[in-house]
Amino acid sequence: MAFSLAEKSPTLRIVRLPGGPSLSFRIERYSLMKDVLNSKKRKRSQGLEYLTPPLLVLAAFPQASPSTPPHLNLLLKGFQSMFPSLSPHTLSLSSARRVVLVHYNQDRDSIDFRHYLITVRARGISRRVRKLIEGTTVRGSSVPDLGNEKDVADYILKQAGVDGYESASSYASDAGEDGENRIELASDYVGRNNRKGEQRSVSLEEVGPRMELTLLKITEGLPGRDGAVIWHRFIKKSAAEIKRMKAEHEEKARLREQRRREQEENIARKKGQLTGDEPSVAEDDEMVDGDSAEDEEVESDWDDEEEVNEEDMIEDEGSDISEEDE
């Protein structure tokens, strides 16, 4: 994923490695994670949820059929390639901590991107009772402050409002009594008292980011080496133009492959030349031994010549002495 800032609006590019395709989007509207968290009454800090991959939900995409636009299938596969595939048979329940929702808006022909955290709570009890049971930390202490209450019932039933007490509707909404989100845990889950077989209510808490995307184009290959344009929102080509552009891209690919082979051959030839010019270690040793032998032969010849010269000088001196005696 790569974000960039254009003149009109920011853009997003999703690249499927290693060979493409590349999907280019225009970001119509967005909200950062800090914006979403600041809009909540109870902020939730980031924990260990990001150590495991999220569950990907692809909603409202049309079924694959001959009448389905081909770019929607590529769009679907592009989002699927962003996250690792998960098998429900081998997936651990405790590792399912987040949900990424990719919703296709058919009216606007756009993509809505949402990110949620999975929250599991005790079923059938209000928030204040849950704090007593689970020992929820409030202001650095896991023990609720009952100093201003006359009875524990006042703490359990009290809620900020006109009458000062919790209504039945608010209690039901907080406790999750609607029945739609009730589950029985198949195995132990993260959190206190979330054991296997317990009845729990599951809810999704949005943490952001939030984006509305419009697909602009789909191209073959990677950025910098883009191939043919598979689909474009604003530019439409005829069959003859598509055929001509395909031939041009094939010719470019052929020339690129030819240049690559030539470069590999040049590199191999240069390596061969370098290895041929530089002698090996054994050859260096032989050359050193040969030079030393030649030096020894020269020195021996020089010694022989010195000995011959000394003998000649002795003979010359002897002949001179004999001539003087005579």
mmCIF file of C-alpha atoms in Angstrom:
data_model
loop_
_atom_site.group_PDB
_atom_site.id
_atom_site.type_symbol
_atom_site.label_atom_id
_atom_site.label_comp_id
_atom_site.label_asym_id
_atom_site.label_seq_id
_atom_site.Cartn_x
_atom_site.Cartn_y
_atom_site.Cartn_z
ATOM 1 C CA MET A 1 0.000 0.000 0.000
ATOM 2 C CA ALA A 2 1.254 3.467 -0.890
ATOM 3 C CA PHE A 3 -0.422 6.803 -0.127
ATOM 4 C CA SER A 4 0.318 9.977 -2.056
ATOM 5 C CA LEU A 5 -1.101 13.489 -2.148
ATOM 6 C CA ALA A 6 -2.320 14.677 -5.553
ATOM 7 C CA GLU A 7 -3.590 18.132 -6.512
ATOM 8 C CA LYS A 8 -7.265 17.314 -6.048
ATOM 9 C CA SER A 9 -7.302 14.586 -3.419
ATOM 10 C CA PRO A 10 -5.052 11.950 -1.794
ATOM 11 C CA THR A 11 -4.634 8.674 -3.632
ATOM 12 C CA LEU A 12 -3.996 5.090 -2.618
ATOM 13 C CA ARG A 13 -2.192 2.430 -4.632
ATOM 14 C CA ILE A 14 -2.407 -1.263 -3.797
ATOM 15 C CA VAL A 15 0.211 -3.453 -5.483
ATOM 16 C CA ARG A 16 0.066 -7.202 -5.580
ATOM 17 C CA LEU A 17 3.587 -8.643 -5.374
ATOM 18 C CA PRO A 18 5.617 -9.891 -7.092
ATOM 19 C CA GLY A 19 4.120 -9.368 -10.543
ATOM 20 C CA GLY A 20 1.106 -7.108 -10.096
ATOM 21 C CA PRO A 21 -1.491 -5.924 -10.917
ATOM 22 C CA SER A 22 -1.559 -2.415 -9.441
ATOM 23 C CA LEU A 23 -4.830 -0.814 -8.300
ATOM 24 C CA SER A 24 -5.080 2.979 -8.058
ATOM 25 C CA PHE A 25 -7.769 4.623 -5.892
ATOM 26 C CA ARG A 26 -8.890 8.142 -5.155
ATOM 27 C CA ILE A 27 -9.669 8.739 -1.477
ATOM 28 C CA GLU A 28 -12.950 10.615 -1.390
ATOM 29 C CA ARG A 29 -13.269 10.900 2.394
ATOM 30 C CA TYR A 30 -11.232 9.591 5.297
ATOM 31 C CA SER A 31 -10.822 9.686 9.071
ATOM 32 C CA LEU A 32 -7.604 8.865 10.882
ATOM 33 C CA MET A 33 -7.392 6.444 13.785
ATOM 34 C CA LYS A 34 -6.853 9.273 16.251
ATOM 35 C CA ASP A 35 -9.981 11.043 14.936
ATOM 36 C CA VAL A 36 -12.128 7.940 15.418
ATOM 37 C CA LEU A 37 -10.759 7.267 18.893
ATOM 38 C CA ASN A 38 -11.165 10.888 19.988
ATOM 39 C CA SER A 39 -14.816 10.819 18.981
ATOM 40 C CA LYS A 40 -15.524 8.024 21.487
ATOM 41 C CA LYS A 41 -16.465 8.550 25.091
ATOM 42 C CA ARG A 42 -14.203 5.732 26.262
ATOM 43 C CA LYS A 43 -10.893 5.670 24.447
ATOM 44 C CA ARG A 44 -9.231 2.344 23.983
ATOM 45 C CA SER A 45 -5.472 2.097 23.813
ATOM 46 C CA GLN A 46 -3.713 -0.184 21.372
ATOM 47 C CA GLY A 47 -2.756 -3.546 22.830
ATOM 48 C CA LEU A 48 -1.797 -6.970 21.542
ATOM 49 C CA GLU A 49 -4.585 -7.057 18.965
ATOM 50 C CA TYR A 50 -2.194 -6.126 16.163
ATOM 51 C CA LEU A 51 0.032 -9.161 16.632
ATOM 52 C CA THR A 52 -2.448 -11.351 14.750
ATOM 53 C CA PRO A 53 -3.968 -10.788 11.287
ATOM 54 C CA PRO A 54 -7.553 -9.503 11.121
ATOM 55 C CA LEU A 55 -10.626 -11.226 9.774
ATOM 56 C CA LEU A 56 -11.426 -9.882 6.307
ATOM 57 C CA VAL A 57 -15.099 -9.358 5.451
ATOM 58 C CA LEU A 58 -15.941 -8.575 1.801
ATOM 59 C CA ALA A 59 -19.527 -7.356 1.732
ATOM 60 C CA ALA A 60 -21.994 -6.524 -1.076
ATOM 61 C CA PHE A 61 -19.690 -7.597 -3.904
ATOM 62 C CA PRO A 62 -21.590 -9.157 -6.823
ATOM 63 C CA GLN A 63 -21.279 -12.863 -7.431
ATOM 64 C CA ALA A 64 -18.831 -13.927 -10.125
ATOM 65 C CA SER A 65 -20.758 -14.439 -13.372
ATOM 66 C CA PRO A 66 -20.340 -13.655 -17.083
ATOM 67 C CA SER A 67 -22.251 -10.411 -16.568
ATOM 68 C CA THR A 68 -20.042 -9.251 -13.669
ATOM 69 C CA PRO A 69 -17.607 -6.484 -14.651
ATOM 70 C CA PRO A 70 -14.093 -7.987 -14.776
ATOM 71 C CA HIS A 71 -12.517 -5.176 -12.773
ATOM 72 C CA LEU A 72 -14.634 -6.097 -9.741
ATOM 73 C CA ASN A 73 -13.084 -9.566 -9.653
ATOM 74 C CA LEU A 74 -9.604 -8.025 -9.754
ATOM 75 C CA LEU A 75 -10.645 -5.570 -7.062
ATOM 76 C CA LEU A 76 -11.852 -8.439 -4.886
ATOM 77 C CA LYS A 77 -8.608 -10.375 -5.328
ATOM 78 C CA GLY A 78 -6.573 -7.240 -4.655
ATOM 79 C CA PHE A 79 -8.072 -6.824 -1.181
ATOM 80 C CA GLN A 80 -7.798 -10.544 -0.498
ATOM 81 C CA SER A 81 -4.052 -10.449 -1.223
ATOM 82 C CA MET A 82 -3.520 -7.762 1.433
ATOM 83 C CA PHE A 83 -4.102 -10.173 4.326
ATOM 84 C CA PRO A 84 -3.047 -13.796 4.917
ATOM 85 C CA SER A 85 -5.643 -16.460 4.286
ATOM 86 C CA LEU A 86 -7.204 -17.935 7.432
ATOM 87 C CA SER A 87 -8.708 -21.385 7.766
ATOM 88 C CA PRO A 88 -11.657 -21.741 10.187
ATOM 89 C CA HIS A 89 -10.541 -25.309 10.968
ATOM 90 C CA THR A 90 -7.087 -24.287 12.194
ATOM 91 C CA LEU A 91 -7.808 -20.736 13.414
ATOM 92 C CA SER A 92 -7.549 -20.220 17.150
ATOM 93 C CA LEU A 93 -10.479 -18.325 18.642
ATOM 94 C CA SER A 94 -8.215 -16.188 20.803
ATOM 95 C CA SER A 95 -6.324 -14.949 17.717
ATOM 96 C CA ALA A 96 -9.503 -13.458 16.187
ATOM 97 C CA ARG A 97 -9.175 -9.954 17.627
ATOM 98 C CA ARG A 98 -9.928 -7.584 14.732
ATOM 99 C CA VAL A 99 -12.192 -7.266 11.687
ATOM 100 C CA VAL A 100 -11.514 -5.397 8.442
ATOM 101 C CA LEU A 101 -14.679 -4.612 6.493
ATOM 102 C CA VAL A 102 -14.519 -3.836 2.760
ATOM 103 C CA HIS A 103 -18.004 -2.897 1.564
ATOM 104 C CA TYR A 104 -18.870 -2.283 -2.081
ATOM 105 C CA ASN A 105 -21.348 0.557 -2.522
ATOM 106 C CA GLN A 106 -23.139 -0.236 -5.767
ATOM 107 C CA ASP A 107 -24.978 3.108 -5.908
ATOM 108 C CA ARG A 108 -21.814 5.182 -5.762
ATOM 109 C CA ASP A 109 -19.539 2.531 -7.268
ATOM 110 C CA SER A 110 -17.131 3.049 -4.378
ATOM 111 C CA ILE A 111 -15.487 1.085 -1.563
ATOM 112 C CA ASP A 112 -16.094 1.700 2.147
ATOM 113 C CA PHE A 113 -13.181 0.634 4.342
ATOM 114 C CA ARG A 114 -13.687 0.076 8.099
ATOM 115 C CA HIS A 115 -11.563 -1.363 10.902
ATOM 116 C CA TYR A 116 -13.012 -2.853 14.116
ATOM 117 C CA LEU A 117 -11.918 -4.511 17.342
ATOM 118 C CA ILE A 118 -13.860 -7.540 18.604
ATOM 119 C CA THR A 119 -15.176 -7.012 22.121
ATOM 120 C CA VAL A 120 -16.500 -9.932 24.217
ATOM 121 C CA ARG A 121 -18.442 -9.162 27.393
ATOM 122 C CA ALA A 122 -20.541 -10.969 29.935
ATOM 123 C CA ARG A 123 -24.181 -11.348 28.876
ATOM 124 C CA GLY A 124 -27.231 -10.222 30.839
ATOM 125 C CA ILE A 125 -25.592 -7.783 33.243
ATOM 126 C CA SER A 126 -25.166 -4.030 33.220
ATOM 127 C CA ARG A 127 -21.906 -2.142 33.016
ATOM 128 C CA ARG A 128 -21.694 -1.460 36.760
ATOM 129 C CA VAL A 129 -22.304 -5.093 37.684
ATOM 130 C CA ARG A 130 -19.698 -6.122 35.150
ATOM 131 C CA LYS A 131 -17.204 -3.820 36.828
ATOM 132 C CA LEU A 132 -17.847 -5.573 40.135
ATOM 133 C CA ILE A 133 -17.568 -9.064 38.657
ATOM 134 C CA GLU A 134 -14.667 -8.574 36.284
ATOM 135 C CA GLY A 135 -12.750 -6.112 38.432
ATOM 136 C CA THR A 136 -12.511 -3.507 35.699
ATOM 137 C CA THR A 137 -9.791 -0.972 36.400
ATOM 138 C CA VAL A 138 -11.204 2.499 37.083
ATOM 139 C CA ARG A 139 -8.804 5.366 37.749
ATOM 140 C CA GLY A 140 -5.911 3.018 38.478
ATOM 141 C CA SER A 141 -7.851 0.800 40.927
ATOM 142 C CA SER A 142 -9.787 -2.405 40.307
ATOM 143 C CA VAL A 143 -12.034 -1.728 43.338
ATOM 144 C CA PRO A 144 -14.987 0.623 42.626
ATOM 145 C CA ASP A 145 -15.336 3.701 44.793
ATOM 146 C CA LEU A 146 -18.438 3.357 47.011
ATOM 147 C CA GLY A 147 -17.570 6.190 49.383
ATOM 148 C CA ASN A 148 -20.369 8.424 48.123
ATOM 149 C CA GLU A 149 -23.002 5.677 48.110
ATOM 150 C CA LYS A 150 -25.191 4.612 51.019
ATOM 151 C CA ASP A 151 -25.752 1.134 49.635
ATOM 152 C CA VAL A 152 -24.287 -1.047 46.906
ATOM 153 C CA ALA A 153 -27.703 -0.946 45.189
ATOM 154 C CA ASP A 154 -27.288 2.776 44.696
ATOM 155 C CA TYR A 155 -24.035 2.149 42.840
ATOM 156 C CA ILE A 156 -25.512 -0.636 40.685
ATOM 157 C CA LEU A 157 -28.728 1.151 39.724
ATOM 158 C CA LYS A 158 -27.454 4.699 39.630
ATOM 159 C CA GLN A 159 -26.852 6.293 36.273
ATOM 160 C CA ALA A 160 -26.430 9.866 35.195
ATOM 161 C CA GLY A 161 -29.817 11.173 34.085
ATOM 162 C CA VAL A 162 -32.887 13.067 35.158
ATOM 163 C CA ASP A 163 -34.194 10.453 37.531
ATOM 164 C CA GLY A 164 -30.733 9.350 38.633
ATOM 165 C CA TYR A 165 -31.447 5.651 37.980
ATOM 166 C CA GLU A 166 -30.943 3.374 35.039
ATOM 167 C CA SER A 167 -33.926 2.760 32.803
ATOM 168 C CA ALA A 168 -34.952 -0.647 31.532
ATOM 169 C CA SER A 169 -34.158 0.192 27.915
ATOM 170 C CA SER A 170 -30.670 1.461 28.689
ATOM 171 C CA TYR A 171 -30.031 -1.582 30.867
ATOM 172 C CA ALA A 172 -31.089 -3.922 28.070
ATOM 173 C CA SER A 173 -28.966 -2.174 25.459
ATOM 174 C CA ASP A 174 -25.942 -2.181 27.742
ATOM 175 C CA ALA A 175 -26.409 -5.779 28.819
ATOM 176 C CA GLY A 176 -26.989 -7.083 25.319
ATOM 177 C CA GLU A 177 -30.423 -8.534 25.807
ATOM 178 C CA ASP A 178 -31.459 -8.295 22.172
ATOM 179 C CA GLY A 179 -30.246 -11.835 21.540
ATOM 180 C CA GLU A 180 -28.671 -11.129 18.187
ATOM 181 C CA ASN A 181 -25.113 -11.046 19.477
ATOM 182 C CA ARG A 182 -25.264 -13.907 21.971
ATOM 183 C CA ILE A 183 -22.742 -16.670 21.489
ATOM 184 C CA GLU A 184 -21.350 -19.617 23.400
ATOM 185 C CA LEU A 185 -17.568 -19.576 23.455
ATOM 186 C CA ALA A 186 -16.163 -22.617 21.659
ATOM 187 C CA SER A 187 -12.825 -22.187 23.468
ATOM 188 C CA ASP A 188 -11.143 -19.836 25.895
ATOM 189 C CA TYR A 189 -10.950 -16.233 24.743
ATOM 190 C CA VAL A 190 -8.895 -13.267 25.863
ATOM 191 C CA GLY A 191 -10.299 -11.387 28.844
ATOM 192 C CA ARG A 192 -11.315 -12.269 32.357
ATOM 193 C CA ASN A 193 -13.745 -15.180 32.832
ATOM 194 C CA ASN A 194 -14.084 -15.750 29.064
ATOM 195 C CA ARG A 195 -13.888 -19.511 29.334
ATOM 196 C CA LYS A 196 -15.092 -22.238 27.060
ATOM 197 C CA GLY A 197 -18.859 -22.785 27.169
ATOM 198 C CA GLU A 198 -19.695 -19.402 28.728
ATOM 199 C CA GLN A 199 -22.480 -17.247 27.278
ATOM 200 C CA ARG A 200 -21.106 -13.945 26.024
ATOM 201 C CA SER A 201 -22.209 -10.974 23.947
ATOM 202 C CA VAL A 202 -19.985 -9.918 21.060
ATOM 203 C CA SER A 203 -19.755 -6.398 19.688
ATOM 204 C CA LEU A 204 -17.521 -4.517 17.264
ATOM 205 C CA GLU A 205 -15.758 -1.320 18.271
ATOM 206 C CA GLU A 206 -14.495 0.850 15.434
ATOM 207 C CA VAL A 207 -10.914 2.055 15.821
ATOM 208 C CA GLY A 208 -10.208 3.398 12.325
ATOM 209 C CA PRO A 209 -8.980 4.337 9.876
ATOM 210 C CA ARG A 210 -12.134 4.977 7.858
ATOM 211 C CA MET A 211 -11.972 5.559 4.105
ATOM 212 C CA GLU A 212 -14.219 5.889 1.086
ATOM 213 C CA LEU A 213 -12.336 4.833 -2.051
ATOM 214 C CA THR A 214 -13.063 5.168 -5.752
ATOM 215 C CA LEU A 215 -11.224 2.882 -8.131
ATOM 216 C CA LEU A 216 -9.525 4.828 -10.939
ATOM 217 C CA LYS A 217 -7.555 2.256 -12.916
ATOM 218 C CA ILE A 218 -5.957 -1.189 -12.886
ATOM 219 C CA THR A 219 -2.622 -1.747 -14.617
ATOM 220 C CA GLU A 220 -0.410 -4.759 -15.184
ATOM 221 C CA GLY A 221 2.976 -5.007 -13.498
ATOM 222 C CA LEU A 222 4.533 -2.948 -10.732
ATOM 223 C CA PRO A 223 4.890 0.835 -10.322
ATOM 224 C CA GLY A 224 7.695 2.100 -12.539
ATOM 225 C CA ARG A 225 7.256 -0.868 -14.849
ATOM 226 C CA ASP A 226 3.568 -0.553 -15.569
ATOM 227 C CA GLY A 227 2.223 -2.678 -18.360
ATOM 228 C CA ALA A 228 -1.046 -2.463 -20.208
ATOM 229 C CA VAL A 229 -4.018 -0.695 -18.631
ATOM 230 C CA ILE A 230 -6.535 -3.391 -17.777
ATOM 231 C CA TRP A 231 -9.330 -1.030 -16.764
ATOM 232 C CA HIS A 232 -9.719 2.745 -16.561
ATOM 233 C CA ARG A 233 -12.634 4.712 -15.182
ATOM 234 C CA PHE A 234 -12.458 7.704 -17.535
ATOM 235 C CA ILE A 235 -10.589 6.516 -20.631
ATOM 236 C CA LYS A 236 -12.164 3.891 -22.852
ATOM 237 C CA LYS A 237 -10.315 2.201 -25.717
ATOM 238 C CA SER A 238 -11.618 0.508 -28.823
ATOM 239 C CA ALA A 239 -10.761 -3.069 -29.675
ATOM 240 C CA ALA A 240 -8.193 -1.960 -32.282
ATOM 241 C CA GLU A 241 -6.509 0.417 -29.835
ATOM 242 C CA ILE A 242 -6.390 -2.263 -27.158
ATOM 243 C CA LYS A 243 -4.816 -4.686 -29.623
ATOM 244 C CA ARG A 244 -2.221 -2.109 -30.699
ATOM 245 C CA MET A 245 -1.336 -1.194 -27.120
ATOM 246 C CA LYS A 246 -1.014 -4.858 -26.220
ATOM 247 C CA ALA A 247 1.395 -5.392 -29.098
ATOM 248 C CA GLU A 248 3.450 -2.378 -28.005
ATOM 249 C CA HIS A 249 3.685 -3.646 -24.447
ATOM 250 C CA GLU A 250 4.695 -7.095 -25.671
ATOM 251 C CA GLU A 251 7.436 -5.522 -27.809
ATOM 252 C CA LYS A 252 8.660 -3.500 -24.827
ATOM 253 C CA ALA A 253 8.701 -6.622 -22.702
ATOM 254 C CA ARG A 254 10.668 -8.485 -25.404
ATOM 255 C CA LEU A 255 13.254 -5.684 -25.648
ATOM 256 C CA ARG A 256 13.512 -5.523 -21.875
ATOM 257 C CA GLU A 257 14.177 -9.258 -21.724
ATOM 258 C CA GLN A 258 16.735 -9.001 -24.529
ATOM 259 C CA ARG A 259 18.601 -6.219 -22.732
ATOM 260 C CA ARG A 260 18.591 -8.245 -19.562
ATOM 261 C CA ARG A 261 20.141 -11.258 -21.326
ATOM 262 C CA GLU A 262 22.769 -9.043 -22.954
ATOM 263 C CA GLN A 263 23.686 -7.545 -19.602
ATOM 264 C CA GLU A 264 24.015 -10.998 -18.066
ATOM 265 C CA GLU A 265 26.239 -12.117 -20.950
ATOM 266 C CA ASN A 266 28.422 -8.996 -20.625
ATOM 267 C CA ILE A 267 28.801 -9.534 -16.902
ATOM 268 C CA ALA A 268 29.745 -13.181 -17.430
ATOM 269 C CA ARG A 269 32.278 -12.248 -20.136
ATOM 270 C CA LYS A 270 33.874 -9.581 -17.948
ATOM 271 C CA LYS A 271 34.147 -12.018 -15.081
ATOM 272 C CA GLY A 272 35.852 -14.495 -17.419
ATOM 273 C CA GLN A 273 38.327 -11.859 -18.590
ATOM 274 C CA LEU A 274 39.173 -10.870 -15.059
ATOM 275 C CA THR A 275 39.777 -14.441 -13.992
ATOM 276 C CA GLY A 276 41.956 -15.035 -17.091
ATOM 277 C CA ASP A 277 44.201 -11.979 -16.552
ATOM 278 C CA GLU A 278 44.816 -12.419 -12.880
ATOM 279 C CA PRO A 279 47.036 -15.430 -12.090
ATOM 280 C CA SER A 280 46.050 -17.813 -9.407
ATOM 281 C CA VAL A 281 47.931 -18.427 -6.164
ATOM 282 C CA ALA A 282 49.562 -21.619 -7.461
ATOM 283 C CA GLU A 283 50.792 -19.813 -10.556
ATOM 284 C CA ASP A 284 52.195 -17.041 -8.358
ATOM 285 C CA ASP A 285 54.120 -19.633 -6.318
ATOM 286 C CA GLU A 286 55.509 -21.240 -9.481
ATOM 287 C CA MET A 287 56.557 -17.855 -10.797
ATOM 288 C CA VAL A 288 58.315 -17.056 -7.522
ATOM 289 C CA ASP A 289 60.096 -20.419 -7.543
ATOM 290 C CA GLY A 290 61.154 -19.912 -11.147
ATOM 291 C CA ASP A 291 62.499 -16.431 -10.416
ATOM 292 C CA SER A 292 64.499 -17.702 -7.449
ATOM 293 C CA ALA A 293 65.987 -20.528 -9.564
ATOM 294 C CA GLU A 294 66.975 -18.080 -12.273
ATOM 295 C CA ASP A 295 68.533 -15.794 -9.671
ATOM 296 C CA GLU A 296 70.541 -18.716 -8.297
ATOM 297 C CA GLU A 297 71.788 -19.623 -11.824
ATOM 298 C CA VAL A 298 72.839 -15.997 -12.469
ATOM 299 C CA GLU A 299 74.664 -15.845 -9.154
ATOM 300 C CA SER A 300 76.477 -19.136 -9.880
ATOM 301 C CA ASP A 301 77.509 -17.880 -13.310
ATOM 302 C CA TRP A 302 78.741 -14.666 -11.737
ATOM 303 C CA ASP A 303 80.800 -16.626 -9.181
ATOM 304 C CA ASP A 304 82.318 -18.757 -11.936
ATOM 305 C CA GLU A 305 83.274 -15.663 -13.870
ATOM 306 C CA GLU A 306 84.874 -14.157 -10.752
ATOM 307 C CA GLU A 307 86.873 -17.350 -10.203
ATOM 308 C CA VAL A 308 88.064 -17.373 -13.832
ATOM 309 C CA ASN A 309 89.047 -13.723 -13.622
ATOM 310 C CA GLU A 310 91.039 -14.355 -10.416
ATOM 311 C CA GLU A 311 92.937 -17.273 -12.033
ATOM 312 C CA ASP A 312 93.780 -15.147 -15.053
ATOM 313 C CA MET A 313 95.061 -12.377 -12.830
ATOM 314 C CA ILE A 314 97.245 -14.836 -10.909
ATOM 315 C CA GLU A 315 98.694 -16.230 -14.156
ATOM 316 C CA ASP A 316 99.393 -12.707 -15.430
ATOM 317 C CA GLU A 317 101.196 -11.785 -12.198
ATOM 318 C CA GLY A 318 103.287 -14.966 -12.357
ATOM 319 C CA SER A 319 104.326 -14.267 -15.918
ATOM 320 C CA ASP A 320 105.297 -10.699 -14.978
ATOM 321 C CA ILE A 321 107.477 -11.912 -12.122
ATOM 322 C CA SER A 322 109.247 -14.472 -14.273
ATOM 323 C CA GLU A 323 110.034 -11.816 -16.909
ATOM 324 C CA GLU A 324 111.557 -9.526 -14.229
ATOM 325 C CA ASP A 325 113.766 -12.344 -12.927
ATOM 326 C CA GLU A 326 115.068 -12.956 -16.346
#
